[in-house]
PDB file of C-alpha atoms in Angstrom:
ATOM      1  CA  UNK A   1     -11.475  59.317 106.690  1.00  0.00           C
ATOM      2  CA  UNK A   2     -11.063  56.218 104.570  1.00  0.00           C
ATOM      3  CA  UNK A   3      -8.289  54.827 106.797  1.00  0.00           C
ATOM      4  CA  UNK A   4     -10.868  54.953 109.694  1.00  0.00           C
ATOM      5  CA  UNK A   5     -13.577  53.404 107.653  1.00  0.00           C
ATOM      6  CA  UNK A   6     -11.252  50.680 106.677  1.00  0.00           C
ATOM      7  CA  UNK A   7     -10.262  50.209 110.210  1.00  0.00           C
ATOM      8  CA  UNK A   8     -13.872  49.680 111.358  1.00  0.00           C
ATOM      9  CA  UNK A   9     -14.119  46.845 109.046  1.00  0.00           C
ATOM     10  CA  UNK A  10     -11.866  44.907 111.328  1.00  0.00           C
ATOM     11  CA  UNK A  11      -9.808  41.666 111.080  1.00  0.00           C
ATOM     12  CA  UNK A  12     -12.865  39.464 110.937  1.00  0.00           C
ATOM     13  CA  UNK A  13     -14.152  40.918 107.630  1.00  0.00           C
ATOM     14  CA  UNK A  14     -10.524  40.943 106.202  1.00  0.00           C
ATOM     15  CA  UNK A  15     -10.248  37.180 106.981  1.00  0.00           C
ATOM     16  CA  UNK A  16     -13.647  36.474 105.394  1.00  0.00           C
ATOM     17  CA  UNK A  17     -12.853  38.350 102.115  1.00  0.00           C
ATOM     18  CA  UNK A  18      -9.527  36.551 101.739  1.00  0.00           C
ATOM     19  CA  UNK A  19     -11.368  33.125 102.389  1.00  0.00           C
ATOM     20  CA  UNK A  20     -13.788  34.119  99.755  1.00  0.00           C
ATOM     21  CA  UNK A  21     -10.910  35.027  97.312  1.00  0.00           C
ATOM     22  CA  UNK A  22      -9.235  31.818  97.863  1.00  0.00           C
ATOM     23  CA  UNK A  23     -12.346  29.541  97.742  1.00  0.00           C
ATOM     24  CA  UNK A  24     -14.541  31.367  95.208  1.00  0.00           C
ATOM     25  CA  UNK A  25     -12.027  33.173  93.055  1.00  0.00           C
ATOM     26  CA  UNK A  26     -13.233  31.873  89.693  1.00  0.00           C
ATOM     27  CA  UNK A  27     -17.094  32.126  90.593  1.00  0.00           C
ATOM     28  CA  UNK A  28     -16.603  35.679  92.137  1.00  0.00           C
ATOM     29  CA  UNK A  29     -14.874  37.397  89.617  1.00  0.00           C
ATOM     30  CA  UNK A  30     -15.616  35.365  86.585  1.00  0.00           C
ATOM     31  CA  UNK A  31     -19.123  35.913  85.711  1.00  0.00           C
ATOM     32  CA  UNK A  32     -22.202  38.043  86.648  1.00  0.00           C
ATOM     33  CA  UNK A  33     -24.462  34.973  85.880  1.00  0.00           C
ATOM     34  CA  UNK A  34     -26.243  33.084  88.551  1.00  0.00           C
ATOM     35  CA  UNK A  35     -23.847  32.032  91.326  1.00  0.00           C
ATOM     36  CA  UNK A  36     -24.584  28.229  91.169  1.00  0.00           C
ATOM     37  CA  UNK A  37     -23.471  28.117  87.396  1.00  0.00           C
ATOM     38  CA  UNK A  38     -20.465  30.277  88.117  1.00  0.00           C
ATOM     39  CA  UNK A  39     -19.421  28.080  91.145  1.00  0.00           C
ATOM     40  CA  UNK A  40     -19.690  24.941  89.229  1.00  0.00           C
ATOM     41  CA  UNK A  41     -18.161  26.102  85.992  1.00  0.00           C
ATOM     42  CA  UNK A  42     -15.227  28.237  87.242  1.00  0.00           C
ATOM     43  CA  UNK A  43     -11.730  26.791  86.555  1.00  0.00           C
ATOM     44  CA  UNK A  44      -9.127  27.049  89.126  1.00  0.00           C
ATOM     45  CA  UNK A  45      -6.870  30.259  89.294  1.00  0.00           C
ATOM     46  CA  UNK A  46      -3.687  30.007  87.372  1.00  0.00           C
ATOM     47  CA  UNK A  47      -0.646  29.188  89.433  1.00  0.00           C
ATOM     48  CA  UNK A  48       1.705  31.561  87.482  1.00  0.00           C
ATOM     49  CA  UNK A  49       1.297  34.335  90.158  1.00  0.00           C
ATOM     50  CA  UNK A  50       1.422  34.256  93.860  1.00  0.00           C
ATOM     51  CA  UNK A  51      -1.728  33.581  95.811  1.00  0.00           C
ATOM     52  CA  UNK A  52      -3.297  36.344  97.975  1.00  0.00           C
ATOM     53  CA  UNK A  53      -1.988  36.509 101.527  1.00  0.00           C
ATOM     54  CA  UNK A  54      -3.807  34.464 104.164  1.00  0.00           C
ATOM     55  CA  UNK A  55      -2.535  36.455 107.000  1.00  0.00           C
ATOM     56  CA  UNK A  56      -5.072  39.288 107.869  1.00  0.00           C
ATOM     57  CA  UNK A  57      -3.264  40.379 110.909  1.00  0.00           C
ATOM     58  CA  UNK A  58      -0.285  41.449 108.580  1.00  0.00           C
ATOM     59  CA  UNK A  59      -2.389  43.186 105.958  1.00  0.00           C
ATOM     60  CA  UNK A  60      -3.581  46.699 105.362  1.00  0.00           C
ATOM     61  CA  UNK A  61      -7.329  46.307 105.985  1.00  0.00           C
ATOM     62  CA  UNK A  62      -8.046  48.577 103.071  1.00  0.00           C
ATOM     63  CA  UNK A  63      -5.821  46.737 100.492  1.00  0.00           C
ATOM     64  CA  UNK A  64      -5.995  43.089 101.627  1.00  0.00           C
ATOM     65  CA  UNK A  65      -6.449  41.999  98.051  1.00  0.00           C
ATOM     66  CA  UNK A  66      -3.425  43.762  96.679  1.00  0.00           C
ATOM     67  CA  UNK A  67      -1.761  40.243  95.864  1.00  0.00           C
ATOM     68  CA  UNK A  68      -4.919  39.318  93.755  1.00  0.00           C
ATOM     69  CA  UNK A  69      -3.456  37.348  90.909  1.00  0.00           C
ATOM     70  CA  UNK A  70      -4.378  39.877  88.051  1.00  0.00           C
ATOM     71  CA  UNK A  71      -2.441  42.810  89.660  1.00  0.00           C
ATOM     72  CA  UNK A  72       1.052  43.743  88.816  1.00  0.00           C
ATOM     73  CA  UNK A  73       2.859  46.009  86.257  1.00  0.00           C
ATOM     74  CA  UNK A  74       2.353  45.848  82.455  1.00  0.00           C
ATOM     75  CA  UNK A  75       4.010  47.824  79.528  1.00  0.00           C
ATOM     76  CA  UNK A  76       2.410  47.198  76.159  1.00  0.00           C
ATOM     77  CA  UNK A  77       2.926  48.821  72.787  1.00  0.00           C
ATOM     78  CA  UNK A  78       0.621  46.931  70.620  1.00  0.00           C
ATOM     79  CA  UNK A  79      -1.631  48.170  67.956  1.00  0.00           C
ATOM     80  CA  UNK A  80      -5.350  49.133  68.753  1.00  0.00           C
ATOM     81  CA  UNK A  81      -8.410  49.126  66.709  1.00  0.00           C
ATOM     82  CA  UNK A  82      -9.219  52.668  65.531  1.00  0.00           C
ATOM     83  CA  UNK A  83     -11.932  51.726  63.082  1.00  0.00           C
ATOM     84  CA  UNK A  84     -15.237  53.698  63.089  1.00  0.00           C
ATOM     85  CA  UNK A  85     -18.649  51.766  63.363  1.00  0.00           C
ATOM     86  CA  UNK A  86     -20.351  52.140  60.008  1.00  0.00           C
ATOM     87  CA  UNK A  87     -23.772  53.641  60.282  1.00  0.00           C
ATOM     88  CA  UNK A  88     -23.620  53.814  64.186  1.00  0.00           C
ATOM     89  CA  UNK A  89     -23.827  56.944  66.636  1.00  0.00           C
ATOM     90  CA  UNK A  90     -22.412  55.315  69.520  1.00  0.00           C
ATOM     91  CA  UNK A  91     -19.947  52.541  70.564  1.00  0.00           C
ATOM     92  CA  UNK A  92     -20.546  50.444  73.598  1.00  0.00           C
ATOM     93  CA  UNK A  93     -17.185  49.204  74.986  1.00  0.00           C
ATOM     94  CA  UNK A  94     -17.432  46.020  77.284  1.00  0.00           C
ATOM     95  CA  UNK A  95     -14.577  45.368  79.616  1.00  0.00           C
ATOM     96  CA  UNK A  96     -15.405  41.873  80.962  1.00  0.00           C
ATOM     97  CA  UNK A  97     -14.639  40.127  84.195  1.00  0.00           C
ATOM     98  CA  UNK A  98     -12.087  37.543  84.943  1.00  0.00           C
ATOM     99  CA  UNK A  99     -12.252  34.477  82.922  1.00  0.00           C
ATOM    100  CA  UNK A 100     -15.369  35.732  80.941  1.00  0.00           C
ATOM    101  CA  UNK A 101     -14.901  35.038  77.218  1.00  0.00           C
ATOM    102  CA  UNK A 102     -15.084  37.941  74.826  1.00  0.00           C
ATOM    103  CA  UNK A 103     -18.509  38.321  73.103  1.00  0.00           C
ATOM    104  CA  UNK A 104     -20.062  36.008  75.802  1.00  0.00           C
ATOM    105  CA  UNK A 105     -19.759  37.949  79.096  1.00  0.00           C
ATOM    106  CA  UNK A 106     -22.514  38.913  81.165  1.00  0.00           C
ATOM    107  CA  UNK A 107     -22.248  42.508  80.078  1.00  0.00           C
ATOM    108  CA  UNK A 108     -23.008  41.566  76.450  1.00  0.00           C
ATOM    109  CA  UNK A 109     -26.574  41.126  77.479  1.00  0.00           C
ATOM    110  CA  UNK A 110     -26.628  44.603  79.033  1.00  0.00           C
ATOM    111  CA  UNK A 111     -25.094  46.081  75.937  1.00  0.00           C
ATOM    112  CA  UNK A 112     -27.751  44.463  73.753  1.00  0.00           C
ATOM    113  CA  UNK A 113     -30.496  46.026  76.054  1.00  0.00           C
ATOM    114  CA  UNK A 114     -28.949  49.322  75.737  1.00  0.00           C
ATOM    115  CA  UNK A 115     -28.588  49.125  71.990  1.00  0.00           C
ATOM    116  CA  UNK A 116     -32.293  48.003  71.719  1.00  0.00           C
ATOM    117  CA  UNK A 117     -33.126  50.988  73.870  1.00  0.00           C
ATOM    118  CA  UNK A 118     -31.414  53.495  71.494  1.00  0.00           C
ATOM    119  CA  UNK A 119     -32.998  51.980  68.378  1.00  0.00           C
ATOM    120  CA  UNK A 120     -30.043  49.928  67.144  1.00  0.00           C
ATOM    121  CA  UNK A 121     -27.754  53.021  66.940  1.00  0.00           C
ATOM    122  CA  UNK A 122     -24.901  51.405  68.966  1.00  0.00           C
ATOM    123  CA  UNK A 123     -21.936  49.241  67.964  1.00  0.00           C
ATOM    124  CA  UNK A 124     -20.868  46.798  70.651  1.00  0.00           C
ATOM    125  CA  UNK A 125     -17.123  46.000  71.148  1.00  0.00           C
ATOM    126  CA  UNK A 126     -15.362  43.925  73.674  1.00  0.00           C
ATOM    127  CA  UNK A 127     -12.006  45.172  74.937  1.00  0.00           C
ATOM    128  CA  UNK A 128      -9.463  42.356  73.796  1.00  0.00           C
ATOM    129  CA  UNK A 129      -7.443  42.305  77.010  1.00  0.00           C
ATOM    130  CA  UNK A 130      -6.539  39.099  78.879  1.00  0.00           C
ATOM    131  CA  UNK A 131      -9.104  39.163  81.539  1.00  0.00           C
ATOM    132  CA  UNK A 132      -7.252  36.424  83.238  1.00  0.00           C
ATOM    133  CA  UNK A 133      -5.669  35.702  86.766  1.00  0.00           C
ATOM    134  CA  UNK A 134      -2.210  36.279  85.046  1.00  0.00           C
ATOM    135  CA  UNK A 135      -0.267  38.985  86.703  1.00  0.00           C
ATOM    136  CA  UNK A 136      -0.467  42.106  84.845  1.00  0.00           C
ATOM    137  CA  UNK A 137      -3.954  41.503  83.275  1.00  0.00           C
ATOM    138  CA  UNK A 138      -5.451  44.571  84.722  1.00  0.00           C
ATOM    139  CA  UNK A 139      -2.723  46.943  83.763  1.00  0.00           C
ATOM    140  CA  UNK A 140      -2.725  45.534  80.295  1.00  0.00           C
ATOM    141  CA  UNK A 141      -6.519  46.481  80.162  1.00  0.00           C
ATOM    142  CA  UNK A 142      -5.839  49.917  81.246  1.00  0.00           C
ATOM    143  CA  UNK A 143      -3.100  50.215  78.572  1.00  0.00           C
ATOM    144  CA  UNK A 144      -5.347  48.846  75.832  1.00  0.00           C
ATOM    145  CA  UNK A 145      -8.444  50.826  76.882  1.00  0.00           C
ATOM    146  CA  UNK A 146      -6.820  54.249  77.204  1.00  0.00           C
ATOM    147  CA  UNK A 147      -5.058  53.750  73.754  1.00  0.00           C
ATOM    148  CA  UNK A 148      -8.197  52.485  72.017  1.00  0.00           C
ATOM    149  CA  UNK A 149     -10.338  55.307  73.257  1.00  0.00           C
ATOM    150  CA  UNK A 150      -7.766  57.786  72.406  1.00  0.00           C
ATOM    151  CA  UNK A 151      -7.282  56.435  68.928  1.00  0.00           C
ATOM    152  CA  UNK A 152     -11.044  56.100  68.239  1.00  0.00           C
ATOM    153  CA  UNK A 153     -11.774  59.473  69.346  1.00  0.00           C
ATOM    154  CA  UNK A 154      -9.426  60.782  66.760  1.00  0.00           C
ATOM    155  CA  UNK A 155     -10.574  58.568  64.002  1.00  0.00           C
ATOM    156  CA  UNK A 156     -14.284  58.880  64.619  1.00  0.00           C
ATOM    157  CA  UNK A 157     -15.387  62.351  65.452  1.00  0.00           C
ATOM    158  CA  UNK A 158     -19.071  62.615  66.632  1.00  0.00           C
ATOM    159  CA  UNK A 159     -19.272  58.899  67.653  1.00  0.00           C
ATOM    160  CA  UNK A 160     -20.108  58.787  71.379  1.00  0.00           C
ATOM    161  CA  UNK A 161     -18.869  56.083  73.942  1.00  0.00           C
ATOM    162  CA  UNK A 162     -20.434  54.056  76.707  1.00  0.00           C
ATOM    163  CA  UNK A 163     -18.156  52.071  78.899  1.00  0.00           C
ATOM    164  CA  UNK A 164     -19.298  48.816  80.810  1.00  0.00           C
ATOM    165  CA  UNK A 165     -16.975  47.111  83.352  1.00  0.00           C
ATOM    166  CA  UNK A 166     -17.575  44.154  85.598  1.00  0.00           C
ATOM    167  CA  UNK A 167     -15.172  42.998  88.278  1.00  0.00           C
ATOM    168  CA  UNK A 168     -11.663  43.154  87.109  1.00  0.00           C
ATOM    169  CA  UNK A 169     -13.085  44.965  84.048  1.00  0.00           C
ATOM    170  CA  UNK A 170     -14.651  47.641  86.329  1.00  0.00           C
ATOM    171  CA  UNK A 171     -11.299  48.264  87.952  1.00  0.00           C
ATOM    172  CA  UNK A 172      -9.829  48.398  84.552  1.00  0.00           C
ATOM    173  CA  UNK A 173     -12.395  51.139  83.455  1.00  0.00           C
ATOM    174  CA  UNK A 174     -11.960  53.119  86.693  1.00  0.00           C
ATOM    175  CA  UNK A 175      -8.326  53.049  86.410  1.00  0.00           C
ATOM    176  CA  UNK A 176      -7.970  54.069  82.750  1.00  0.00           C
ATOM    177  CA  UNK A 177     -10.374  57.105  83.548  1.00  0.00           C
ATOM    178  CA  UNK A 178      -8.055  58.065  86.465  1.00  0.00           C
ATOM    179  CA  UNK A 179      -4.908  59.922  86.341  1.00  0.00           C
ATOM    180  CA  UNK A 180      -1.884  57.638  85.973  1.00  0.00           C
ATOM    181  CA  UNK A 181      -0.620  58.316  89.428  1.00  0.00           C
ATOM    182  CA  UNK A 182      -4.029  57.369  90.977  1.00  0.00           C
ATOM    183  CA  UNK A 183      -4.094  53.836  89.318  1.00  0.00           C
ATOM    184  CA  UNK A 184      -3.575  50.669  91.371  1.00  0.00           C
ATOM    185  CA  UNK A 185      -1.012  49.144  89.120  1.00  0.00           C
ATOM    186  CA  UNK A 186       1.933  50.248  87.146  1.00  0.00           C
ATOM    187  CA  UNK A 187       1.037  50.688  83.392  1.00  0.00           C
ATOM    188  CA  UNK A 188       2.245  52.798  80.367  1.00  0.00           C
ATOM    189  CA  UNK A 189       1.084  55.983  82.020  1.00  0.00           C
ATOM    190  CA  UNK A 190      -0.958  57.386  79.271  1.00  0.00           C
ATOM    191  CA  UNK A 191      -3.799  59.729  79.894  1.00  0.00           C
ATOM    192  CA  UNK A 192      -7.288  59.725  78.334  1.00  0.00           C
ATOM    193  CA  UNK A 193      -7.338  62.644  75.799  1.00  0.00           C
ATOM    194  CA  UNK A 194      -9.669  65.644  76.270  1.00  0.00           C
ATOM    195  CA  UNK A 195     -11.439  64.551  73.117  1.00  0.00           C
ATOM    196  CA  UNK A 196     -12.008  60.843  74.196  1.00  0.00           C
ATOM    197  CA  UNK A 197     -13.106  62.059  77.661  1.00  0.00           C
ATOM    198  CA  UNK A 198     -15.676  64.441  76.116  1.00  0.00           C
ATOM    199  CA  UNK A 199     -16.940  61.484  73.809  1.00  0.00           C
ATOM    200  CA  UNK A 200     -17.986  59.348  76.902  1.00  0.00           C
ATOM    201  CA  UNK A 201     -21.504  59.799  77.539  1.00  0.00           C
ATOM    202  CA  UNK A 202     -21.945  56.825  80.196  1.00  0.00           C
ATOM    203  CA  UNK A 203     -19.783  54.815  82.421  1.00  0.00           C
ATOM    204  CA  UNK A 204     -21.267  51.891  84.340  1.00  0.00           C
ATOM    205  CA  UNK A 205     -19.255  49.696  86.706  1.00  0.00           C
ATOM    206  CA  UNK A 206     -20.461  46.444  88.454  1.00  0.00           C
ATOM    207  CA  UNK A 207     -18.527  44.919  91.314  1.00  0.00           C
ATOM    208  CA  UNK A 208     -15.578  47.158  91.235  1.00  0.00           C
ATOM    209  CA  UNK A 209     -12.612  46.105  93.581  1.00  0.00           C
ATOM    210  CA  UNK A 210     -11.852  49.761  94.127  1.00  0.00           C
ATOM    211  CA  UNK A 211     -15.383  50.745  95.009  1.00  0.00           C
ATOM    212  CA  UNK A 212     -15.779  53.870  97.296  1.00  0.00           C
ATOM    213  CA  UNK A 213     -18.682  53.438  99.553  1.00  0.00           C
ATOM    214  CA  UNK A 214     -18.926  57.086 100.199  1.00  0.00           C
ATOM    215  CA  UNK A 215     -18.835  58.213  96.656  1.00  0.00           C
ATOM    216  CA  UNK A 216     -22.048  59.966  95.322  1.00  0.00           C
ATOM    217  CA  UNK A 217     -21.877  57.876  92.176  1.00  0.00           C
ATOM    218  CA  UNK A 218     -22.646  54.557  93.881  1.00  0.00           C
ATOM    219  CA  UNK A 219     -25.851  52.679  93.397  1.00  0.00           C
ATOM    220  CA  UNK A 220     -27.284  49.278  95.062  1.00  0.00           C
ATOM    221  CA  UNK A 221     -27.750  47.640  98.374  1.00  0.00           C
ATOM    222  CA  UNK A 222     -24.229  48.270  99.623  1.00  0.00           C
ATOM    223  CA  UNK A 223     -23.067  49.469 103.029  1.00  0.00           C
ATOM    224  CA  UNK A 224     -21.685  52.943 102.660  1.00  0.00           C
ATOM    225  CA  UNK A 225     -19.261  52.253 105.369  1.00  0.00           C
ATOM    226  CA  UNK A 226     -17.436  49.581 103.470  1.00  0.00           C
ATOM    227  CA  UNK A 227     -15.069  49.910 100.458  1.00  0.00           C
ATOM    228  CA  UNK A 228     -13.934  47.451  97.842  1.00  0.00           C
ATOM    229  CA  UNK A 229     -11.279  44.644  98.518  1.00  0.00           C
ATOM    230  CA  UNK A 230      -8.535  46.756  97.065  1.00  0.00           C
ATOM    231  CA  UNK A 231      -9.397  49.965  98.918  1.00  0.00           C
ATOM    232  CA  UNK A 232     -11.538  53.034  97.730  1.00  0.00           C
ATOM    233  CA  UNK A 233     -10.439  55.242  94.894  1.00  0.00           C
ATOM    234  CA  UNK A 234      -9.385  58.854  95.780  1.00  0.00           C
ATOM    235  CA  UNK A 235     -12.292  61.282  96.218  1.00  0.00           C
ATOM    236  CA  UNK A 236     -11.397  63.243  92.811  1.00  0.00           C
ATOM    237  CA  UNK A 237     -10.176  60.240  90.698  1.00  0.00           C
ATOM    238  CA  UNK A 238     -13.283  60.224  88.691  1.00  0.00           C
ATOM    239  CA  UNK A 239     -14.584  63.610  89.324  1.00  0.00           C
ATOM    240  CA  UNK A 240     -14.335  64.419  85.490  1.00  0.00           C
ATOM    241  CA  UNK A 241     -17.024  61.979  84.896  1.00  0.00           C
ATOM    242  CA  UNK A 242     -19.568  63.385  87.404  1.00  0.00           C
ATOM    243  CA  UNK A 243     -22.978  62.973  86.066  1.00  0.00           C
ATOM    244  CA  UNK A 244     -21.950  60.303  83.543  1.00  0.00           C
ATOM    245  CA  UNK A 245     -20.939  57.595  85.881  1.00  0.00           C
ATOM    246  CA  UNK A 246     -22.719  54.895  88.047  1.00  0.00           C
ATOM    247  CA  UNK A 247     -20.853  52.286  90.078  1.00  0.00           C
ATOM    248  CA  UNK A 248     -23.215  49.341  91.153  1.00  0.00           C
ATOM    249  CA  UNK A 249     -22.417  47.163  94.228  1.00  0.00           C
ATOM    250  CA  UNK A 250     -24.524  44.527  95.881  1.00  0.00           C
ATOM    251  CA  UNK A 251     -24.535  44.052  99.681  1.00  0.00           C
ATOM    252  CA  UNK A 252     -22.119  41.378 100.496  1.00  0.00           C
ATOM    253  CA  UNK A 253     -20.316  41.333  97.132  1.00  0.00           C
ATOM    254  CA  UNK A 254     -16.727  40.564  98.242  1.00  0.00           C
ATOM    255  CA  UNK A 255     -15.171  42.462  95.394  1.00  0.00           C
ATOM    256  CA  UNK A 256     -16.741  45.953  96.228  1.00  0.00           C
ATOM    257  CA  UNK A 257     -17.560  45.134  99.762  1.00  0.00           C
ATOM    258  CA  UNK A 258     -14.603  44.089 101.794  1.00  0.00           C
ATOM    259  CA  UNK A 259     -15.625  40.956 103.849  1.00  0.00           C
ATOM    260  CA  UNK A 260     -18.590  40.004 101.549  1.00  0.00           C
ATOM    261  CA  UNK A 261     -19.524  36.749  99.883  1.00  0.00           C
ATOM    262  CA  UNK A 262     -18.773  35.463  96.491  1.00  0.00           C
ATOM    263  CA  UNK A 263     -22.350  34.604  95.392  1.00  0.00           C
ATOM    264  CA  UNK A 264     -23.477  38.304  95.729  1.00  0.00           C
ATOM    265  CA  UNK A 265     -20.795  39.259  93.111  1.00  0.00           C
ATOM    266  CA  UNK A 266     -22.728  37.352  90.503  1.00  0.00           C
ATOM    267  CA  UNK A 267     -26.264  38.683  91.052  1.00  0.00           C
ATOM    268  CA  UNK A 268     -26.220  41.901  88.883  1.00  0.00           C
ATOM    269  CA  UNK A 269     -27.674  40.082  85.939  1.00  0.00           C
ATOM    270  CA  UNK A 270     -30.627  38.753  87.852  1.00  0.00           C
ATOM    271  CA  UNK A 271     -31.445  41.178  90.554  1.00  0.00           C
ATOM    272  CA  UNK A 272     -32.880  44.047  88.414  1.00  0.00           C
ATOM    273  CA  UNK A 273     -29.458  45.862  88.212  1.00  0.00           C
ATOM    274  CA  UNK A 274     -29.242  45.527  84.428  1.00  0.00           C
ATOM    275  CA  UNK A 275     -32.825  46.998  83.960  1.00  0.00           C
ATOM    276  CA  UNK A 276     -31.647  49.915  85.990  1.00  0.00           C
ATOM    277  CA  UNK A 277     -28.400  50.228  84.249  1.00  0.00           C
ATOM    278  CA  UNK A 278     -30.045  50.017  80.771  1.00  0.00           C
ATOM    279  CA  UNK A 279     -32.311  52.809  81.533  1.00  0.00           C
ATOM    280  CA  UNK A 280     -29.512  55.103  82.807  1.00  0.00           C
ATOM    281  CA  UNK A 281     -27.500  54.413  79.775  1.00  0.00           C
ATOM    282  CA  UNK A 282     -30.234  54.740  77.273  1.00  0.00           C
ATOM    283  CA  UNK A 283     -31.264  58.168  78.767  1.00  0.00           C
ATOM    284  CA  UNK A 284     -27.603  59.519  78.758  1.00  0.00           C
ATOM    285  CA  UNK A 285     -27.045  58.382  75.143  1.00  0.00           C
ATOM    286  CA  UNK A 286     -30.393  59.663  73.817  1.00  0.00           C
ATOM    287  CA  UNK A 287     -29.682  62.940  75.393  1.00  0.00           C
ATOM    288  CA  UNK A 288     -26.135  63.162  73.881  1.00  0.00           C
ATOM    289  CA  UNK A 289     -27.556  62.285  70.621  1.00  0.00           C
ATOM    290  CA  UNK A 290     -30.414  64.720  70.646  1.00  0.00           C
ATOM    291  CA  UNK A 291     -33.117  62.218  71.243  1.00  0.00           C
TER     292      UNK A 291
END
């Protein structure tokens, strides 16, 4: 079914998506701020990895972005933070987009909105992964997130978790919550523990390159017949998070809508999506904490 849906997108959309990747890479994947600021402030992508292909005729229409610079394998065995948030009942983990700075990404604003909505009961953490164009950045994020969530679940029983991911960060979150064989890039192959999975009360993704237009957890103005630039996730990849997961996608967002534009990728912060996302997370957290 997905193959037929990808085929319907056609070569024109494929070429448009690749053009967007090459010309708006920094602005499109870097920040969910207003598009004009992102476009003017975005640095050029690193040249340490190969650029995306520009030959749509020779590409798989569902995976035309497979050469996106942050893809590739990573194997990492570093230490993770397993400390417990003093006096807090929930931890909000932010997985930022490409080139966003830790502590100053667009999702930090959303995390503060959620914390306010739950009466200051949340600690806000940024996943300290590269979030860069360097090859292996996404897989490093998956490794770090899985190990962090598992370690913190063991160390902090009773503390709930909310996950927020934007752009490359949305892909990291979705892949970390999936079985190793369903992930896009080769990583350490570790699975989320049952305890860590049970502690997750809300997952919110924005502009996921692996967006599935037909999934029942999607939200936004997207076209249900169009998937993300890296192709849709499997139908059951995130089934364990049913009822706890929302994936937001704007119409014409090139990351989650193959063939879209770069500017739509940066509008989640200003088009009311954060208000909706805050309400969803606050409701889920309050319910999990008993009010």
